[in-house]
Coordinates of N, CA and C in Angstrom, one line a residue:
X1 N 13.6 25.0 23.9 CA 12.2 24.5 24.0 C 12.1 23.0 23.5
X2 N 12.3 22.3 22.3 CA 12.8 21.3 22.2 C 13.4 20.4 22.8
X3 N 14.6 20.7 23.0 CA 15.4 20.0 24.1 C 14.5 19.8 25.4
X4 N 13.6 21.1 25.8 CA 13.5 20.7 27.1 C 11.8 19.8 26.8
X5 N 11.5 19.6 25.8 CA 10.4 19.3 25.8 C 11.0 17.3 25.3
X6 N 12.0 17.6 24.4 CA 12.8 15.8 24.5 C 12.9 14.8 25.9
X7 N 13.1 16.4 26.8 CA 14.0 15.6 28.0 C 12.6 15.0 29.0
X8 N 11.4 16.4 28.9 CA 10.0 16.2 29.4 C 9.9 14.5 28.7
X9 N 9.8 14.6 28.0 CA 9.6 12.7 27.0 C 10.0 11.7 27.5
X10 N 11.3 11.8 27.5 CA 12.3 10.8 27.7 C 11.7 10.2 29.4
X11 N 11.8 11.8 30.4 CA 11.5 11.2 31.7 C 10.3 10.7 32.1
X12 N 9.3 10.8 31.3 CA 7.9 10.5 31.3 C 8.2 9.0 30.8
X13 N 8.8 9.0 29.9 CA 8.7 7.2 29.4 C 9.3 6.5 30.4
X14 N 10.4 7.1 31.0 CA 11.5 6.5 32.4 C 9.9 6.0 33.5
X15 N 9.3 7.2 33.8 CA 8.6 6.6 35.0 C 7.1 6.0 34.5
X16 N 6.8 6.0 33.5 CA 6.0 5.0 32.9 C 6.6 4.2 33.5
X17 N 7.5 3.6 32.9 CA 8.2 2.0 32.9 C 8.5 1.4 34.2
X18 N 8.3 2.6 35.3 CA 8.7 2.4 36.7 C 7.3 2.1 37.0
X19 N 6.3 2.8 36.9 CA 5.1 2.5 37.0 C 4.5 1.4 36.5
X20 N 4.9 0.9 35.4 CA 4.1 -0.4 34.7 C 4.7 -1.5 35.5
X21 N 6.2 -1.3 36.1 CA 6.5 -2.3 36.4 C 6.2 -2.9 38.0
X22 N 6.0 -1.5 38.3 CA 5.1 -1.8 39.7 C 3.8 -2.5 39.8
X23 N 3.1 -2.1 38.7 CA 1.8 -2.3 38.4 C 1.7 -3.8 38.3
X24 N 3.0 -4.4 37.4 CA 2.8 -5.6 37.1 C 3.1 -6.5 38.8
X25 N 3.9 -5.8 39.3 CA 4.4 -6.5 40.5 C 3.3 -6.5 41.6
X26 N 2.4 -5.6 41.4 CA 1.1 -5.7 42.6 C 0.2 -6.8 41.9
X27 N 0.2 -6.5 40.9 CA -0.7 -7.3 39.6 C -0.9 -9.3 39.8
X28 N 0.5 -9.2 39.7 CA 1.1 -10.4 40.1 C 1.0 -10.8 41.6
X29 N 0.6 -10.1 41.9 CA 0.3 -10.7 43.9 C -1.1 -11.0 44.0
X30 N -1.6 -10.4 43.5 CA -3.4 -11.0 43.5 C -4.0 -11.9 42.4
X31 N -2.9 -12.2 41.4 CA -3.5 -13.1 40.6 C -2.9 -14.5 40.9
X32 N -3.5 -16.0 39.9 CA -3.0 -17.0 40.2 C -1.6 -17.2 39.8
X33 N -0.6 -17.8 40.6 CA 0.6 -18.1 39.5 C 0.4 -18.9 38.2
X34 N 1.4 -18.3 37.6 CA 1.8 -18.9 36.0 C 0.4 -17.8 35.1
X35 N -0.4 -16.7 36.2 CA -0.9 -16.1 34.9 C 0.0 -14.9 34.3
X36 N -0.8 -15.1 32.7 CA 0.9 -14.5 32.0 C 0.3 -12.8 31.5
X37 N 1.1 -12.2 31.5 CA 0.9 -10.9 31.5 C 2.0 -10.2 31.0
X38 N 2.1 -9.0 30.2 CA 3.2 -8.3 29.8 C 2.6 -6.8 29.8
X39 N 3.8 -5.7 29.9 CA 3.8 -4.4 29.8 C 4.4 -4.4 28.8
X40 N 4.3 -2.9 28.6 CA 4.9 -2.0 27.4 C 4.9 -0.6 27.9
X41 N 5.9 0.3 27.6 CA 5.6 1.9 28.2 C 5.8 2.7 27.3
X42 N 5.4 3.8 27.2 CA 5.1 4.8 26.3 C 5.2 6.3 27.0
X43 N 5.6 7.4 26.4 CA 5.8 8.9 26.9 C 4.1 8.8 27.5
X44 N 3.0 8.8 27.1 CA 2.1 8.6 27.7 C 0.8 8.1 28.3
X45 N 1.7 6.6 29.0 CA 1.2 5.5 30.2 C 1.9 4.6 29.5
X46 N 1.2 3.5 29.7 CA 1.5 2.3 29.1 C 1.1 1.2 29.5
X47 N 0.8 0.1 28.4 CA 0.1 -1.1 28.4 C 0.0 -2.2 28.9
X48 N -0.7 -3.3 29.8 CA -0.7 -4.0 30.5 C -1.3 -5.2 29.2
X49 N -0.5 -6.5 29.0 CA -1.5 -7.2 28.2 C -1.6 -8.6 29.0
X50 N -3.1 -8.8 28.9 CA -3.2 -9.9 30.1 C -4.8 -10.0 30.2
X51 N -5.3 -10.9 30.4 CA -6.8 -11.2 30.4 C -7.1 -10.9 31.8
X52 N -7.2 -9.6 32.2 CA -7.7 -8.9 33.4 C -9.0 -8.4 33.2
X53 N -9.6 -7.6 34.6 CA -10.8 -6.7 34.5 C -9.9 -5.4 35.1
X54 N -10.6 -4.6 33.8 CA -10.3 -3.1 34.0 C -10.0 -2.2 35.9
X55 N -11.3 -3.3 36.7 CA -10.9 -2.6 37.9 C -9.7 -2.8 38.7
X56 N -9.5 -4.2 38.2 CA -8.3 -5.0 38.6 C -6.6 -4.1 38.3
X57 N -6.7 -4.0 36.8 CA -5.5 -3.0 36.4 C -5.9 -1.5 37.7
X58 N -6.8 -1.1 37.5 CA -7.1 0.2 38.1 C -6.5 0.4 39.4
X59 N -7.1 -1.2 40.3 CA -6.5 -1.2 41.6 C -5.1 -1.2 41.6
X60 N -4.4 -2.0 40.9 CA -3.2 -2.3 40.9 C -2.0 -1.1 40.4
X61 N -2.7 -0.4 39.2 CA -1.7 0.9 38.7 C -2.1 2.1 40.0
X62 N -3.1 2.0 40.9 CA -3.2 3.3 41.2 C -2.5 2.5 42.9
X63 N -2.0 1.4 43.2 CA -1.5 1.0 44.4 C -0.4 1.2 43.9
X64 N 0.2 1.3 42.9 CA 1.5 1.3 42.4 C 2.1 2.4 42.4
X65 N 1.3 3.6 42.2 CA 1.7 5.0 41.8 C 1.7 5.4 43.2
X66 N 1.1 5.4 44.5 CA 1.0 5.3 45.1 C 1.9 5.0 46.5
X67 N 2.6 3.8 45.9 CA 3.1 3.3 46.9 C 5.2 3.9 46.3
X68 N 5.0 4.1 45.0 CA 6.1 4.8 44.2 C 6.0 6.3 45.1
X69 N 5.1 6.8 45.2 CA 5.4 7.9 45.2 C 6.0 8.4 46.7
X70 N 5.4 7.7 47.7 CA 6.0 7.1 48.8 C 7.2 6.6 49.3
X71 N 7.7 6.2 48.2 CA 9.4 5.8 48.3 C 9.8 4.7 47.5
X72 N 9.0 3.6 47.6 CA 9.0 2.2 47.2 C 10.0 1.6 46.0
X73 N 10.8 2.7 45.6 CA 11.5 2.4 44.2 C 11.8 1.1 43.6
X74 N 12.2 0.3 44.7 CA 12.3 -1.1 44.3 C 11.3 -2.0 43.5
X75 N 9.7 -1.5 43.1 CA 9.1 -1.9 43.0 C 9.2 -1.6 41.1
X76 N 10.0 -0.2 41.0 CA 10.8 0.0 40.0 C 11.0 -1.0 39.3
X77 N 11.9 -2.1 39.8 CA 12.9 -2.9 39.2 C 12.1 -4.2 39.1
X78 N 12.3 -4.6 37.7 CA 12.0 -6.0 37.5 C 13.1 -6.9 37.2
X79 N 13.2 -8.3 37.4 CA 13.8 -9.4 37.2 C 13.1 -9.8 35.6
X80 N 12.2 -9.3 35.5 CA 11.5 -10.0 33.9 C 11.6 -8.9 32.7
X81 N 12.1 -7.5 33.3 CA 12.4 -6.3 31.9 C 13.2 -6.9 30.8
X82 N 12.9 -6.4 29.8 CA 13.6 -6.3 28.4 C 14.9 -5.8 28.6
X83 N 14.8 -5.0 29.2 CA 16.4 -4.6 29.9 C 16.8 -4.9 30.2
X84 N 16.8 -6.1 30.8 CA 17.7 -7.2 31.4 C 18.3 -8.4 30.4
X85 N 17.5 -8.1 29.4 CA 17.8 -9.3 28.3 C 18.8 -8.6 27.2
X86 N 18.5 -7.0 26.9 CA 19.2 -6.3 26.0 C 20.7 -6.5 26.9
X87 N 21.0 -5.8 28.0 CA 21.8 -6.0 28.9 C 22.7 -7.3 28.4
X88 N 22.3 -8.1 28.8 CA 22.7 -9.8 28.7 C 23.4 -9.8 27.2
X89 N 22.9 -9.7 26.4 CA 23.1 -10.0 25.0 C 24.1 -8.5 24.5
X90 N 24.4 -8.0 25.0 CA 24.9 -6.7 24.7 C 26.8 -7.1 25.6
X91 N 26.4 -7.5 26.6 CA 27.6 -8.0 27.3 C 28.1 -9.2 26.5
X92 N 27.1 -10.3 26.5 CA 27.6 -11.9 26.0 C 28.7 -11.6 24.7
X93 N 27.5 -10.8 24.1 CA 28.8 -9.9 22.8 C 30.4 -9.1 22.8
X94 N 30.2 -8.2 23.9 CA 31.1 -7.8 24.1 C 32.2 -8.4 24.9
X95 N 32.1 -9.5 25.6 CA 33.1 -10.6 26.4 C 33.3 -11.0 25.1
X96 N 33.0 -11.8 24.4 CA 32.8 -12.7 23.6 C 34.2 -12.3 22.5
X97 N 33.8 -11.0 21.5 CA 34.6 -10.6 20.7 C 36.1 -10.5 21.7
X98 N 36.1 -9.8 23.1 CA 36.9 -9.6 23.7 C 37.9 -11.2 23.9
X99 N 37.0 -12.1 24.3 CA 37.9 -13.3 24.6 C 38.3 -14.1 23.3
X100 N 37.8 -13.7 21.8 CA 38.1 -14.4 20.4 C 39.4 -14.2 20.5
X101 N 40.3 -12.7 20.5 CA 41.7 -12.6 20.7 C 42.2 -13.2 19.4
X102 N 43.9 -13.4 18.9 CA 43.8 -13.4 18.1 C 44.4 -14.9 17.2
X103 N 43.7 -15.6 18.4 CA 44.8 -17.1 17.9 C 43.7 -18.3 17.4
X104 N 43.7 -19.1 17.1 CA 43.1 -20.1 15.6 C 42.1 -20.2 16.7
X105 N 40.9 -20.3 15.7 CA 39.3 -20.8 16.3 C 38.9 -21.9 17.6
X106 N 39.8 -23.0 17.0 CA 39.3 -23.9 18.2 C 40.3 -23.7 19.5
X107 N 41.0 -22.8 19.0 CA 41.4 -22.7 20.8 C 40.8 -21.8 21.5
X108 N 40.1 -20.5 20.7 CA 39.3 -19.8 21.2 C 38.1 -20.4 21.7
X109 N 37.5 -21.2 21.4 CA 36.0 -21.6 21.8 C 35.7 -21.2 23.1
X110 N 36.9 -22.4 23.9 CA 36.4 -22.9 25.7 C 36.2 -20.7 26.0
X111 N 37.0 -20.2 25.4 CA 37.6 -19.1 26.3 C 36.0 -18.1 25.6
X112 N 35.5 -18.5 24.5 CA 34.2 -17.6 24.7 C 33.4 -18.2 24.9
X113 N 33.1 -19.2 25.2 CA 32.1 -20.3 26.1 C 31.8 -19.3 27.5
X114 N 33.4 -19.6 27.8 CA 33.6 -19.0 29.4 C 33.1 -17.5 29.7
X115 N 33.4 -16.4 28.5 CA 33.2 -15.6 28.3 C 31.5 -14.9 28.3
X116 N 30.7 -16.2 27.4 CA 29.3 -15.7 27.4 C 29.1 -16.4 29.1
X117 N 29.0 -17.3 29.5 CA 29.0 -17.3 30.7 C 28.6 -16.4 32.1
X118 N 30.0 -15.9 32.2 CA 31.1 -14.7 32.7 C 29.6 -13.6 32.6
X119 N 29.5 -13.1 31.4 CA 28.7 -12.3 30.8 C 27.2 -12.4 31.5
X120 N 26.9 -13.5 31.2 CA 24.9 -13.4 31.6 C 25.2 -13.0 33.3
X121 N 26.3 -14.0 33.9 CA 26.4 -13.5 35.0 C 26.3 -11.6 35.8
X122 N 27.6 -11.7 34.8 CA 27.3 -10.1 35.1 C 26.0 -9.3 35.1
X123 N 25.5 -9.7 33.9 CA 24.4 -8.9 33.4 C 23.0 -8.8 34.5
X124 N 23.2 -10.1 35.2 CA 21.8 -9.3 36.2 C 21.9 -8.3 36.8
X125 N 23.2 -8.2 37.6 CA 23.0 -7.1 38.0 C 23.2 -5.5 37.7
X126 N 23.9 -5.9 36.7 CA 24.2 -4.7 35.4 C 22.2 -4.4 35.0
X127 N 21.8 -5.4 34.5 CA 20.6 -5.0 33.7 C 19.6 -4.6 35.2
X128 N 19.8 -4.7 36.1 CA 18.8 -4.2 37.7 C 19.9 -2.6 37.7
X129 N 20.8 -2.5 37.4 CA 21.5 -0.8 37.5 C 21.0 -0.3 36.4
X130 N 20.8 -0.9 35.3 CA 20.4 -0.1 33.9 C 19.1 0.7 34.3
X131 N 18.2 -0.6 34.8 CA 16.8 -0.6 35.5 C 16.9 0.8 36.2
X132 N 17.1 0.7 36.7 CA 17.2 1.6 38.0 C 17.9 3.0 37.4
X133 N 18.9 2.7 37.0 CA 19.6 4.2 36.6 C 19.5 5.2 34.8
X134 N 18.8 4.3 34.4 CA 18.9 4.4 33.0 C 16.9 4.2 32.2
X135 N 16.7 3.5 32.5 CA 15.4 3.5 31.7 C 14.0 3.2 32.3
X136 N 14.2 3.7 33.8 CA 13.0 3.5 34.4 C 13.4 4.8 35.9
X137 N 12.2 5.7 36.0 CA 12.7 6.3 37.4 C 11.7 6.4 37.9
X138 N 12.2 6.1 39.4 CA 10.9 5.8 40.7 C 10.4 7.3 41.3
X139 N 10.8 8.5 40.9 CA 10.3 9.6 41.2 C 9.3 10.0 40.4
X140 N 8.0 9.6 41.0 CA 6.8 9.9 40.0 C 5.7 11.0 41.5
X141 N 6.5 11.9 41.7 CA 5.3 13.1 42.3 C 5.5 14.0 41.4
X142 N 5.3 13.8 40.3 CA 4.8 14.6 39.1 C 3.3 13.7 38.4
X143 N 3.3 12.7 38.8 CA 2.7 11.8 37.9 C 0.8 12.0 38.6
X144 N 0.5 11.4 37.7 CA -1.5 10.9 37.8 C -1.3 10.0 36.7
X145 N -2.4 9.2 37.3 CA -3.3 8.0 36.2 C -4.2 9.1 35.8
X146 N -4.9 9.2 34.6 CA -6.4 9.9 33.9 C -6.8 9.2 33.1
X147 N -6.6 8.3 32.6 CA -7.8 7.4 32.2 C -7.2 5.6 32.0
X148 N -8.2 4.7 31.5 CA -7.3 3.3 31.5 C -8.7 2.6 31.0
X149 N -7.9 2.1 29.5 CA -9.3 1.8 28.6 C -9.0 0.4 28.6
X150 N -9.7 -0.4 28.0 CA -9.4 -1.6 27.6 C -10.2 -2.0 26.1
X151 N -9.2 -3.4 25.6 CA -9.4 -3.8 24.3 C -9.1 -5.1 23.9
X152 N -10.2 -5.3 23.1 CA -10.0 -7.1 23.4 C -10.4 -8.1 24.1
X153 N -10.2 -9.4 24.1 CA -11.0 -9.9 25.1 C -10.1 -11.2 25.0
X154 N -10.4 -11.8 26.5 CA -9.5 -13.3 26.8 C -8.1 -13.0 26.6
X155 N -7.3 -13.7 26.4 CA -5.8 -13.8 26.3 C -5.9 -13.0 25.2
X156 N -6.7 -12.0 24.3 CA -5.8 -10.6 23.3 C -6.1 -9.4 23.8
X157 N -6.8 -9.4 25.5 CA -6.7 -8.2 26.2 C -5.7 -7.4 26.1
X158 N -6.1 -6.2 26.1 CA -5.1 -5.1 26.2 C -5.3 -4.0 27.2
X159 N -5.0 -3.1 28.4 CA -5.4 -2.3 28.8 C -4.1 -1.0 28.5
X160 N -4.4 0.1 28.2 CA -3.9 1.0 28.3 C -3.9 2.3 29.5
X161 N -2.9 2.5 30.3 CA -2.9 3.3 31.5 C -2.6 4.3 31.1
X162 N -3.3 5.4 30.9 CA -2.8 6.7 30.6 C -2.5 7.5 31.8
X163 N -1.3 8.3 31.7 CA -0.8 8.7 32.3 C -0.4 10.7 32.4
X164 N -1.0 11.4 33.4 CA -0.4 12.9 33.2 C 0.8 13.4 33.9
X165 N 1.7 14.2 33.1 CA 2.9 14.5 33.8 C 3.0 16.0 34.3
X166 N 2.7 16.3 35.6 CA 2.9 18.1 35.6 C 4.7 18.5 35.6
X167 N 5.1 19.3 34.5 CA 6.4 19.7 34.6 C 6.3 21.0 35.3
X168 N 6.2 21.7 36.7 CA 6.6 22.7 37.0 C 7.9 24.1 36.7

């Protein structure tokens, strides 16, 4: 019961994150560019922070869930996740120690220079598979929006999307 109520958690925070990030990607088509906005996800919904109106989020998370549930997975994946940055810096590291090897410091430099490099490269599309396969899932016909409050005002807006999960 535990276990299966961890795993209930785990997948709820997965399509949160698929959901917020959709949310932000519709979000971002009807506002002006350079307006700045962040998510956050949580087992249940998760937060949009950005100097919006409530109906605005509303349109956007429920075009989102919507258009997810439909197929749209791609909508899943962001270029601007945290994931992508953990990703990056998780590789840069591990090239890095790998290219130190074991001969005197200044000869090692150029070769972990090259190494962090090498690394960010990889990592986009490592951190868009993480996305995708690891901390966000685009199968939300389990999912509903039920409520989406707001707090704050101007640039310390906060909205919270709450979210219900039926586990059959």
């Amino acid at each position: 019961m535990k276990e299966e109520r961890e795993t209930s958690m785990l997948t709820s925070v997965r399509q949160n994150h698929a959901l917020e990030h959709a949310t932000i990607a519709i979000l971002s088509r009807k506002v002006s560019i350079g307006t700045r906005m962040m998510g956050r996800s949580t087992w249940s919904g998760f937060y949009i922070y950005g100097d919006f109106s409530t109906e605005l989020i509303a349109e956007a998370a429920r075009e989102a869930l919507a258009r997810l549930q439909k197929g749209e997975a791609e909508l899943a994946i962001s270029p601007f996740c945290g994931t992508n940055l953990a990703v990056t810096g998780l590789l840069a590291g591990v090239f890095s120690i790998i290219a130190m090897g074991k001969e005197n410091q200044i000869r090692r430099l150029p070769r972990v220079i090259f190494a962090g490099v090498i690394a960010a490269i990889v990592a986009q599309p490592a951190g868009r598979m993480a996305q995708r396969y690891v901390t966000t899932s685009s199968n939300l016909a389990n999912v509903s929006i039920t409520r989406i409050t707001k707090r704050g005002r101007g640039a310390r807006t906060l909205h919270k999307v709450e979210t219900a999960h039926r586990w059959d």
